[in-house]
JSON list of C-alpha atoms in Angstrom, two decimals:
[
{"chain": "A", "resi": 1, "resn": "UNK", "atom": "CA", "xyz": [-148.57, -163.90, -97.54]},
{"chain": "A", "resi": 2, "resn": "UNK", "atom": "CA", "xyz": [-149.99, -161.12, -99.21]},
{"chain": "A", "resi": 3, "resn": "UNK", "atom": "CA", "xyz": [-149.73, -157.95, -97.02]},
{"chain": "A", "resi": 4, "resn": "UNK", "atom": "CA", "xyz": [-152.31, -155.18, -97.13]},
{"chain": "A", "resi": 5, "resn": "UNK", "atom": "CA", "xyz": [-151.40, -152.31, -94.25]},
{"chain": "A", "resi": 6, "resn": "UNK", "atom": "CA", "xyz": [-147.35, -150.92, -94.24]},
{"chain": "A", "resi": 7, "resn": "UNK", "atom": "CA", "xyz": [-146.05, -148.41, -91.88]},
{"chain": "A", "resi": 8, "resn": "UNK", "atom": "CA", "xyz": [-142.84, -146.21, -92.84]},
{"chain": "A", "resi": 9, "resn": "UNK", "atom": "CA", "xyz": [-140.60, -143.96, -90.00]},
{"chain": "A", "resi": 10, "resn": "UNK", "atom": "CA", "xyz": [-138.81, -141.82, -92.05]},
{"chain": "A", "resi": 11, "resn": "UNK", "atom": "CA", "xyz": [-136.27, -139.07, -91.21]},
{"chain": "A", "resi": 12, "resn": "UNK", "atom": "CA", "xyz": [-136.50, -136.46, -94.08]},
{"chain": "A", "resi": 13, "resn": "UNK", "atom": "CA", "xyz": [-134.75, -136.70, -97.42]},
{"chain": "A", "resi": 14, "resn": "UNK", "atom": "CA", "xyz": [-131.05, -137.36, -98.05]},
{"chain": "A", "resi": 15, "resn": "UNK", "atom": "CA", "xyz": [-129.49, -135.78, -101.63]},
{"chain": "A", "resi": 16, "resn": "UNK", "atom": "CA", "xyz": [-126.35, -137.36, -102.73]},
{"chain": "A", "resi": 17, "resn": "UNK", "atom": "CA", "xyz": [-124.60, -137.14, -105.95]},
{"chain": "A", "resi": 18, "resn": "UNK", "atom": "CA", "xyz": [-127.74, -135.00, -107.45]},
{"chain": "A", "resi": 19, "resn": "UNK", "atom": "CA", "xyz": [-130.21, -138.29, -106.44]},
{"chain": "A", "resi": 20, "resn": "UNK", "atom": "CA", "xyz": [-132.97, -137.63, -103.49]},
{"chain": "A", "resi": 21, "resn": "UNK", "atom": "CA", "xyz": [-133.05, -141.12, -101.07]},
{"chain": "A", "resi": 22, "resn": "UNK", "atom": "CA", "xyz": [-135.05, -140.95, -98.27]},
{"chain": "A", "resi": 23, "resn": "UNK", "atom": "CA", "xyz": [-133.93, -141.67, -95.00]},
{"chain": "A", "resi": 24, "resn": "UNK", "atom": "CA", "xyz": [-136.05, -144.70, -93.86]},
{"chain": "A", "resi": 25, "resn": "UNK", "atom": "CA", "xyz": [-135.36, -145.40, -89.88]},
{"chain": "A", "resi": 26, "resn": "UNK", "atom": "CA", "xyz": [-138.14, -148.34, -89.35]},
{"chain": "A", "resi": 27, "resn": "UNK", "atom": "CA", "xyz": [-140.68, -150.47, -91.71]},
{"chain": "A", "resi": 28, "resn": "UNK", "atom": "CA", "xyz": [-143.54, -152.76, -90.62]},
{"chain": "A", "resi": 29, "resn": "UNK", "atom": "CA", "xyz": [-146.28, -155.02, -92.80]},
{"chain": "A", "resi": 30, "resn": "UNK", "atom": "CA", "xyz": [-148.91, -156.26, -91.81]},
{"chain": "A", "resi": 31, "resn": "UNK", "atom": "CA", "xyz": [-152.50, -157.82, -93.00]},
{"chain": "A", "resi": 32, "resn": "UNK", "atom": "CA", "xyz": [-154.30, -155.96, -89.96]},
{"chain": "A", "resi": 33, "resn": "UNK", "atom": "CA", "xyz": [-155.52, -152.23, -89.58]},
{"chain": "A", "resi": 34, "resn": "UNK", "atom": "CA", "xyz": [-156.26, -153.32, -85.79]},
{"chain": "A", "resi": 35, "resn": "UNK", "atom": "CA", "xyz": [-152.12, -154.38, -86.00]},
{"chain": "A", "resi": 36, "resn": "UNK", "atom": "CA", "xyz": [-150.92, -151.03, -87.69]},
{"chain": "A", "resi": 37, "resn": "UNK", "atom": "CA", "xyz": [-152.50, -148.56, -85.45]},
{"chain": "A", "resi": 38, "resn": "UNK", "atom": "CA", "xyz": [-151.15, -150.66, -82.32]},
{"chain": "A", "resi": 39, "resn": "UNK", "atom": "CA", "xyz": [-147.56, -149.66, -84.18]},
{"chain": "A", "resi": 40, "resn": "UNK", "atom": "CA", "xyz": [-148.49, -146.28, -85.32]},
{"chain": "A", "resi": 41, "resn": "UNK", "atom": "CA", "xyz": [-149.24, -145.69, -81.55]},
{"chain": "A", "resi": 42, "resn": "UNK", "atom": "CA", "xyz": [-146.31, -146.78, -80.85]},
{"chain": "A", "resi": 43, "resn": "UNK", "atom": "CA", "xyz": [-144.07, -145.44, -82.69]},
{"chain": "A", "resi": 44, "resn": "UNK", "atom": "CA", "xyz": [-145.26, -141.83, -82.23]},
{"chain": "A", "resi": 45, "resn": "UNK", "atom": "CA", "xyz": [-143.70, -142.41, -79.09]},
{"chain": "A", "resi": 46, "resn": "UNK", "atom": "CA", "xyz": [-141.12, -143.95, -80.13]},
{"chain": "A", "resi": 47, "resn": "UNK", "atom": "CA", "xyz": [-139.91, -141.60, -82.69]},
{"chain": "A", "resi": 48, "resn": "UNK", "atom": "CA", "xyz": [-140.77, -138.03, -81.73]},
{"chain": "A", "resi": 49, "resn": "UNK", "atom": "CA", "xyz": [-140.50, -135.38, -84.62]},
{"chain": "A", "resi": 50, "resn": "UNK", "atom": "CA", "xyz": [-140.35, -138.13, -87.24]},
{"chain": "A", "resi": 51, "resn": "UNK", "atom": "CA", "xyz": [-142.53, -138.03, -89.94]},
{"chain": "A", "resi": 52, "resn": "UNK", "atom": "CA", "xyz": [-144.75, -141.60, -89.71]},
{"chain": "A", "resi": 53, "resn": "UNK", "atom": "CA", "xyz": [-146.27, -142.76, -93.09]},
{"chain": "A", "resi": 54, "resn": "UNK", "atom": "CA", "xyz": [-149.32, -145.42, -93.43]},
{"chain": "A", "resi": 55, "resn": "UNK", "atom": "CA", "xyz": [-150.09, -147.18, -96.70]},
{"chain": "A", "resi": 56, "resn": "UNK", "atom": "CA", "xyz": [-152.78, -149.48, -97.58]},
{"chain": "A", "resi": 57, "resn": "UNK", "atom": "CA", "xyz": [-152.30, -151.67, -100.72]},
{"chain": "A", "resi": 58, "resn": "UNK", "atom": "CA", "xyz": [-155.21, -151.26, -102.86]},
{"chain": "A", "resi": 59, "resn": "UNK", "atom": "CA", "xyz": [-155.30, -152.17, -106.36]},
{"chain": "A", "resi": 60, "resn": "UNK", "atom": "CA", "xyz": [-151.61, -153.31, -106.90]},
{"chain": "A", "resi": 61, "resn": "UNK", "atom": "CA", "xyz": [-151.05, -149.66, -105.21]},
{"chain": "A", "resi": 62, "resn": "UNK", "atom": "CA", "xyz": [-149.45, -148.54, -102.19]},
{"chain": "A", "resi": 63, "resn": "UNK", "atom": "CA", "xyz": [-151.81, -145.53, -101.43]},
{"chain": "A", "resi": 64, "resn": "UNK", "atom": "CA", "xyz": [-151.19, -143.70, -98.49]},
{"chain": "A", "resi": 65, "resn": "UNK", "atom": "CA", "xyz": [-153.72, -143.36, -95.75]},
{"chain": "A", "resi": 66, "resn": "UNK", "atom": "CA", "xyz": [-154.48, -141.09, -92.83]},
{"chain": "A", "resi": 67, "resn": "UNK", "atom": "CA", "xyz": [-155.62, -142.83, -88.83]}
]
């Protein structure tokens, strides 16, 4: 299954040894806008003060989108 819609949680960025990582806290796929905003929702309650990234897969890309 081919997934089109991903939603990141992440907590910031994390430098060790020189390298930036970021600090990922959840990740969800899924082939349905109607499915991601349910989660985006969700998680803004969830995870208050994190910073909550959508992406839509277009072209081979993982472009990130605004709801």
């Amino acid at each position: 299954m081919e997934y089109k819609y991903l939603i990141i949680v992440r907590d910031g960025i994390v430098e060790i040894e020189g390298e930036s990582y970021e600090k990922i806290l959840r990740k969800e796929k899924s082939t349905s806008l109607k499915e991601i905003k349910r989660i985006f929702k969700r998680f803004k309650e969830e995870y208050l003060g994190k910073e909550i990234i959508v992406k839509e897969r277009f072209r081979g890309k993982w472009l990130e989108i605004t709801l």
